[in-house]
Short mmCIF file of C-alpha atoms in Angstrom, two decimals:
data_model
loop_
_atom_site.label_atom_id
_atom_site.label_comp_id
_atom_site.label_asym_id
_atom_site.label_seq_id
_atom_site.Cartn_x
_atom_site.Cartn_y
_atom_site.Cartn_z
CA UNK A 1417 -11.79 18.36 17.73
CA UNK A 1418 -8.62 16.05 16.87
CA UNK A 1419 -6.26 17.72 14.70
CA UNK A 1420 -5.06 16.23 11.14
CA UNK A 1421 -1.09 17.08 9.44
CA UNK A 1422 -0.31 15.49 6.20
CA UNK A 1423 3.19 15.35 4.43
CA UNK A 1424 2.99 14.37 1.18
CA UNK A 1425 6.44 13.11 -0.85
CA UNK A 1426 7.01 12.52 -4.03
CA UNK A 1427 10.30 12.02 -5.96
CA UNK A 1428 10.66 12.00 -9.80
CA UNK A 1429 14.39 11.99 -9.74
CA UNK A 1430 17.15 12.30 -7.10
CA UNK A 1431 20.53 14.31 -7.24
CA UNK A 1432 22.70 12.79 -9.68
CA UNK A 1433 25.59 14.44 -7.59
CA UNK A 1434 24.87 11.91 -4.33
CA UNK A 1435 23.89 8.72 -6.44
CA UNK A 1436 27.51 8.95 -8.87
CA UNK A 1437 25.48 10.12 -11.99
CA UNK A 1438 21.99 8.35 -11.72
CA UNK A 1439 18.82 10.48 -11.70
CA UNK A 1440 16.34 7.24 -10.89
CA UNK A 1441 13.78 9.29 -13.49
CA UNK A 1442 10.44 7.55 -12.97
CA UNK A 1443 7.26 9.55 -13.91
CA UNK A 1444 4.04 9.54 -11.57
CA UNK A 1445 5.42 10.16 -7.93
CA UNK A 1446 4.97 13.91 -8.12
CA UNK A 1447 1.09 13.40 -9.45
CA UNK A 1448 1.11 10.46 -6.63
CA UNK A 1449 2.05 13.05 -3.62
CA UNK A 1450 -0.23 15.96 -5.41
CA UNK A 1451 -3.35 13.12 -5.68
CA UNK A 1452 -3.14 11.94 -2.05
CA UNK A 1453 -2.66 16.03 -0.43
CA UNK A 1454 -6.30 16.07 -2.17
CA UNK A 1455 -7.90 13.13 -0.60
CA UNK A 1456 -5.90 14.71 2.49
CA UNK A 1457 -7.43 18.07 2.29
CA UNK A 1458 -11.05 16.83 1.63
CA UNK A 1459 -10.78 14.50 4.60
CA UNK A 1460 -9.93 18.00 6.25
CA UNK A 1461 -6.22 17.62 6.80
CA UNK A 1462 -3.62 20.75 6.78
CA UNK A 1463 -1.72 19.18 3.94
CA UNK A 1464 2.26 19.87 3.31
CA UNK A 1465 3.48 18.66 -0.03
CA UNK A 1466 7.51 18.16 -1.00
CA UNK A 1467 8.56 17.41 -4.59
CA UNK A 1468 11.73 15.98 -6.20
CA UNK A 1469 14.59 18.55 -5.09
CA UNK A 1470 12.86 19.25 -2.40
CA UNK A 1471 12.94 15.89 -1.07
CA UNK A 1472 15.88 15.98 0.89
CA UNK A 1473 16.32 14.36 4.42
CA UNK A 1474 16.88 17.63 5.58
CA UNK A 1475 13.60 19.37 4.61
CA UNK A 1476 11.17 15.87 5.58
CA UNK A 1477 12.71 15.46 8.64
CA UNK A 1478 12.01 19.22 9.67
CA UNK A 1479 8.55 18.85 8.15
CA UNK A 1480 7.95 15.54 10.45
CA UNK A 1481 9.54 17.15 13.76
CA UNK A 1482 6.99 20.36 13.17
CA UNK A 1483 4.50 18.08 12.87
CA UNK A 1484 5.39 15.77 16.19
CA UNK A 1485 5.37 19.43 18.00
CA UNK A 1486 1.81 20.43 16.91
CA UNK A 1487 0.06 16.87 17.28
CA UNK A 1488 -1.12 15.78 20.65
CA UNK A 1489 -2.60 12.54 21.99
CA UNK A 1490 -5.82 11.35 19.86
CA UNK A 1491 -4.36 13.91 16.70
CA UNK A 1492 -3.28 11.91 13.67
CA UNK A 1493 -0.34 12.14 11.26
CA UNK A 1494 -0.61 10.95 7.42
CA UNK A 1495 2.63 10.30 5.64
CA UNK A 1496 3.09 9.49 2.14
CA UNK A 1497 5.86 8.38 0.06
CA UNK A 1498 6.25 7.82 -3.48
CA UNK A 1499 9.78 7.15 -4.72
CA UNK A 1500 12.45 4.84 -5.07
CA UNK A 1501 13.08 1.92 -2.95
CA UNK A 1502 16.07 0.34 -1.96
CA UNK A 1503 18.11 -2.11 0.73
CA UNK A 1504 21.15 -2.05 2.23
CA UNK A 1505 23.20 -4.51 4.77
CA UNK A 1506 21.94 -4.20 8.38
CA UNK A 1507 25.15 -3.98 10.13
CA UNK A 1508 25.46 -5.29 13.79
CA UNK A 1509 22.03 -5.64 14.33
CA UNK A 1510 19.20 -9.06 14.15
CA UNK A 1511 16.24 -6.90 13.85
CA UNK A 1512 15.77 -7.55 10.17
CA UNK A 1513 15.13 -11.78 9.25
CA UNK A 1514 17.12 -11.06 5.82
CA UNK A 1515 19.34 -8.78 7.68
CA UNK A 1516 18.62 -5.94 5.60
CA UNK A 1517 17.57 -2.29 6.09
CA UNK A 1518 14.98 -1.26 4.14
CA UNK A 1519 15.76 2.58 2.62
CA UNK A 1520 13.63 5.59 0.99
CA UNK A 1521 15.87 7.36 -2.08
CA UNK A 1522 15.26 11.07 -0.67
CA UNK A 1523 16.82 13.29 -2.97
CA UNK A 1524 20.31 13.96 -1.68
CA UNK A 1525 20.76 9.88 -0.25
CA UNK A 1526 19.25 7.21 1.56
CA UNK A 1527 17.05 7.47 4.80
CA UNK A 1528 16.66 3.85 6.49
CA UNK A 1529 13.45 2.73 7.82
CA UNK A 1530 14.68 3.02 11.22
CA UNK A 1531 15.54 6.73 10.75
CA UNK A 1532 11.48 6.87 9.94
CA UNK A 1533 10.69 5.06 12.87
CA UNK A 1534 12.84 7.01 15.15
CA UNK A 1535 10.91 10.39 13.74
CA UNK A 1536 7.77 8.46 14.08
CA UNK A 1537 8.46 7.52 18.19
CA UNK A 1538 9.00 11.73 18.37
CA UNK A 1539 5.31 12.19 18.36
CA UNK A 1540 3.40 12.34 21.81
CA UNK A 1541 1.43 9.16 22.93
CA UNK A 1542 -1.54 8.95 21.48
CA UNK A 1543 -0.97 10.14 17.95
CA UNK A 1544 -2.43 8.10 15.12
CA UNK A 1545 0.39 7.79 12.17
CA UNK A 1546 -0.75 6.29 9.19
CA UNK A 1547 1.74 5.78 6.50
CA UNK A 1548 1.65 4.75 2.73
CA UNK A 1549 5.01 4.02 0.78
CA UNK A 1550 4.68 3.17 -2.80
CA UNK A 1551 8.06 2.42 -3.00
CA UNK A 1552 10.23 -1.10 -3.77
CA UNK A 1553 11.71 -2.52 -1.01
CA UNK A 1554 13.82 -5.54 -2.56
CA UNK A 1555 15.47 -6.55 -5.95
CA UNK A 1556 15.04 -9.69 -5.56
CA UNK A 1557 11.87 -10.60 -7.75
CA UNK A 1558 14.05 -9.03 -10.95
CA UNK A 1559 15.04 -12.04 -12.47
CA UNK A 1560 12.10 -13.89 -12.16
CA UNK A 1561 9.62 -11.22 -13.56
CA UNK A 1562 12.03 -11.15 -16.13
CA UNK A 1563 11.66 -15.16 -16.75
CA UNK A 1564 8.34 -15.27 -16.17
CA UNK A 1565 5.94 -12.29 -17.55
CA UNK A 1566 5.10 -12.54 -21.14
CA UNK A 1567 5.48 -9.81 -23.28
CA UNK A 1568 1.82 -7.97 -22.90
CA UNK A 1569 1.91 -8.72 -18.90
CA UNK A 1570 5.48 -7.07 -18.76
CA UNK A 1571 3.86 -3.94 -20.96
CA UNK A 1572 0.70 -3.78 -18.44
CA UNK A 1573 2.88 -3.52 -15.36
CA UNK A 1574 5.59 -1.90 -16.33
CA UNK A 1575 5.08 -0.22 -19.84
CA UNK A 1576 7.29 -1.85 -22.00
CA UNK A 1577 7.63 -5.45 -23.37
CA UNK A 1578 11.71 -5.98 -22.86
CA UNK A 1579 12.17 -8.31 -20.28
CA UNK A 1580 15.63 -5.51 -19.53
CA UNK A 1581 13.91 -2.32 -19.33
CA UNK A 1582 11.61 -3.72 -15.80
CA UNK A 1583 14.27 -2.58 -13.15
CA UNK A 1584 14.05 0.75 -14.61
CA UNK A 1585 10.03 0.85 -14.96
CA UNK A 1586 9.91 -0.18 -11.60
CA UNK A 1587 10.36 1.74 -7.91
CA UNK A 1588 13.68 0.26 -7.35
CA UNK A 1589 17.09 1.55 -6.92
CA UNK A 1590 19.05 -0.42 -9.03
CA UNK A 1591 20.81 -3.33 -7.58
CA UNK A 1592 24.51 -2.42 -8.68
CA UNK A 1593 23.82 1.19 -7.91
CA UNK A 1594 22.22 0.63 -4.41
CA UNK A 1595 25.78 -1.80 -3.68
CA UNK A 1596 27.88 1.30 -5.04
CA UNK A 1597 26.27 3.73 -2.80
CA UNK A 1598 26.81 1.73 0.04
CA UNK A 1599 30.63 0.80 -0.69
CA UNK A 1600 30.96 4.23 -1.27
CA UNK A 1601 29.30 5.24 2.14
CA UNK A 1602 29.22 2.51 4.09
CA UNK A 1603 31.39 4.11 7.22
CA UNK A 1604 28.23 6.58 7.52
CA UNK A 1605 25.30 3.93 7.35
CA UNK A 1606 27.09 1.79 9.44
CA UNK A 1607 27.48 4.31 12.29
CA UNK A 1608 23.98 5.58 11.37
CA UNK A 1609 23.16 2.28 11.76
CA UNK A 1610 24.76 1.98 15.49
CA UNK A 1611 23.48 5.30 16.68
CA UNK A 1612 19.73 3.78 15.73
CA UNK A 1613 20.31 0.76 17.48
CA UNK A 1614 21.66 2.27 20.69
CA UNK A 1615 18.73 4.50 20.83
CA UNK A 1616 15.64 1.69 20.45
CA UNK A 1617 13.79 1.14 23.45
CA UNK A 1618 14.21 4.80 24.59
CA UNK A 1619 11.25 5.93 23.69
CA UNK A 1620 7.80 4.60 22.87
CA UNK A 1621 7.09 2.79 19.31
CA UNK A 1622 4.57 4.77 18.02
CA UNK A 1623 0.96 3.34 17.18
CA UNK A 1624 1.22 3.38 13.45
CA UNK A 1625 -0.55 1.52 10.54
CA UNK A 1626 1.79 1.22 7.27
CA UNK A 1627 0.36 -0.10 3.66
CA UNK A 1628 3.55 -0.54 1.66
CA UNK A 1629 2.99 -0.87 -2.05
CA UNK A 1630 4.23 -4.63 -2.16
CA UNK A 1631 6.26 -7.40 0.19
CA UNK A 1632 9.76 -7.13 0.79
CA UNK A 1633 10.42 -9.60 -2.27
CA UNK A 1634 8.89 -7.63 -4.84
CA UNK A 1635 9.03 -4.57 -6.71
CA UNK A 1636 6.42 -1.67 -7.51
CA UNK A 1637 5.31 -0.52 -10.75
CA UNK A 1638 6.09 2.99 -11.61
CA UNK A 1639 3.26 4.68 -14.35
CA UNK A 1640 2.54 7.19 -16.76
CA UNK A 1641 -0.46 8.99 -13.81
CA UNK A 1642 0.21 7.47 -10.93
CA UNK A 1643 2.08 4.37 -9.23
CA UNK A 1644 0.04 0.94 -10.02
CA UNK A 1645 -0.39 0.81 -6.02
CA UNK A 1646 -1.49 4.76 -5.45
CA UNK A 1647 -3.97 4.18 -8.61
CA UNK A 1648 -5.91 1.30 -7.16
CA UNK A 1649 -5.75 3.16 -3.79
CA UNK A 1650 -7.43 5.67 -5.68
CA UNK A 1651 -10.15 3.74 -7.10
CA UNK A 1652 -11.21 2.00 -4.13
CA UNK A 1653 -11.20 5.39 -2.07
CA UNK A 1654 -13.22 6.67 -4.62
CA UNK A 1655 -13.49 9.85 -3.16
CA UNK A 1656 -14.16 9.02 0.03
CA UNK A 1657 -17.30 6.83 -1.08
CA UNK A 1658 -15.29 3.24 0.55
CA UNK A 1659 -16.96 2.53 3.59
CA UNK A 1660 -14.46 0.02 5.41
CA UNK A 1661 -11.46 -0.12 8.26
CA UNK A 1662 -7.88 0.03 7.54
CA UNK A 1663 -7.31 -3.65 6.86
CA UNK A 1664 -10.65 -4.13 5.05
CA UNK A 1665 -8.80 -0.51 2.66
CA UNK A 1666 -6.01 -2.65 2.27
CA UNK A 1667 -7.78 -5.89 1.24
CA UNK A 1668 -9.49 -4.22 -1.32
CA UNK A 1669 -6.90 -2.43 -2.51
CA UNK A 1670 -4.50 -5.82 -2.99
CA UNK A 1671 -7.60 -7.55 -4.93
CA UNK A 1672 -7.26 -5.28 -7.88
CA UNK A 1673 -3.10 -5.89 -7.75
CA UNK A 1674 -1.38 -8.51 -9.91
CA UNK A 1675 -0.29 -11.49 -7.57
CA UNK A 1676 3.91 -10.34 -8.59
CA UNK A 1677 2.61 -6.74 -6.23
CA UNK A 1678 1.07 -7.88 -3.15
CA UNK A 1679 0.52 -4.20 -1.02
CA UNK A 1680 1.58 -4.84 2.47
CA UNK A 1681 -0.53 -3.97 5.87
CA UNK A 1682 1.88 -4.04 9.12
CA UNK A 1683 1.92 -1.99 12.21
CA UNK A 1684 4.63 -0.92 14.64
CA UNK A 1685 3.81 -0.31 18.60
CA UNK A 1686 0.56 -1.06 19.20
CA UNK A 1687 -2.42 1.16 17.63
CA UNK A 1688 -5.71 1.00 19.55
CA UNK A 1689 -8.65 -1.04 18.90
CA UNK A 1690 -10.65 2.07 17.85
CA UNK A 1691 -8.14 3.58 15.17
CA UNK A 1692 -7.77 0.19 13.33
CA UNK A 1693 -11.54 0.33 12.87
CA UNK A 1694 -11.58 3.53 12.25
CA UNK A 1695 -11.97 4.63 7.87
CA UNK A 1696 -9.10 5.66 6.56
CA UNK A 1697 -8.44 9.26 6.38
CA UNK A 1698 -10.21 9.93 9.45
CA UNK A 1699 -9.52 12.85 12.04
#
């Protein structure tokens, strides 16, 4: 019988010492990792879950690389993610159209989407990864939510009706903080950055479906439970009762989303046939 690992992440604040001074407080990521290690462990996964300090690069990259040792061809990996979002300049490289990097605020700094990737291609050939990030990826829909929401829409989405509070309701990394961080340590993205480039292509892109919690352009709505996107997950899991495929999990999830939080389905390498039609949460 196929074997099942789940890491489960979930980030309430980060060190104020690595971000000079900010916490990026939000509220439901801790329930959000805590909720989806119990739909893990009734779908029969052996569940690992790592809150707020915790949360360092350190301690999820060791979690990941025990995991790519234990799972053979035909196991399957579920990650989740519930934190901050941010960007940063993708330096000396074209595969990003905006020529950005996309980043996850671990606790003690930024890890780049690559850096996920490249722990992803560590697991054997074979291995089904399925990933969910209810994160932000981009600032730039700030200004227009701002312009555009009316009062009780800003309040529904984002709990509060002043059009300057929604950067910090939402899953973002501020915009001035994530260019500070950056300034401040750009001589160790940029060779992080290198190093990643010079190894793609050596190993195999894993077979892995991703549902992000909205499109590059957008931002995610933090909550007082859960994430907006991790409590419509919810409800159309409903404990295990959705009958469907990954896409179909996805396309129900985005119909109960306001259009300005579109959840996002992509894949990287190429998954087989049989695991995209496969229900979610399946070993």
């Amino acid at each position: 019988m196929p074997t099942g690992l789940s890491l489960h992440i979930g980030l309430n604040k980060v060190d104020p010492a690595a971000y000079d001074g900010w916490d990026g407080k939000l509220l439901a990521c801790e329930n959000d990792a805590r909720d989806m290690a119990a739909v893990a462990r009734a779908g029969g996964f052996d569940d690992t879950v790592i809150l707020t300090d915790d949360g360092t690069v350190e301690n999820i990259t060791g979690e990941l690389r025990k995991a790519a040792g234990r799972l053979k061809n035909g196991d399957i990996l579920l990650f989740t993610y519930s934190g901050h979002g941010g960007q940063m300049d993708n330096v000396g490289s074209d595969d990003e159209p905006d020529r950005l990097d996309e980043t996850l605020v671990f606790f003690d700094r930024q890890f780049i989407d690559d850096e996920l990737y490249r722990e992803f291609r560590r697991f054997e050939e074979g291995v089904r990864i399925f990933a969910l990030l209810d994160c932000c990826h981009s600032g730039s829909a700030i200004e227009s939510l701002q312009g555009l929401l009316t009062p009780e829409a800003l309040e529904s989405q984002f709990q509060t009706r002043d059009p300057g509070q929604v950067e910090a309701a939402s899953r973002l990394m501020p915009l001035l903080k994530q260019q500070e961080i950056f300034a401040r340590d750009r001589a160790f993205y940029e060779g992080l950055q290198r190093e990643l480039k010079n190894e793609d292509g050596h190993s195999t892109a894993p077979g892995a479906v991703l549902i992000g919690a909205c499109q590059d352009n957008q931002v995610a709505s933090d909550g007082d439970v859960n994430g907006l996107f991790t409590a419509n997950l919810l409800k159309v899991w409903g404990k295990g009762a959705f009958q469907g495929d990954y896409r179909t999990f996805h396309r129900d999830i985005q119909k109960r989303m306001p259009a300005i939080q579109s959840p996002n389905f992509y894949t990287t390498g190429s998954p087989a046939d049989g695991f995209l039609r496969q229900k979610p949460f399946t070993i």
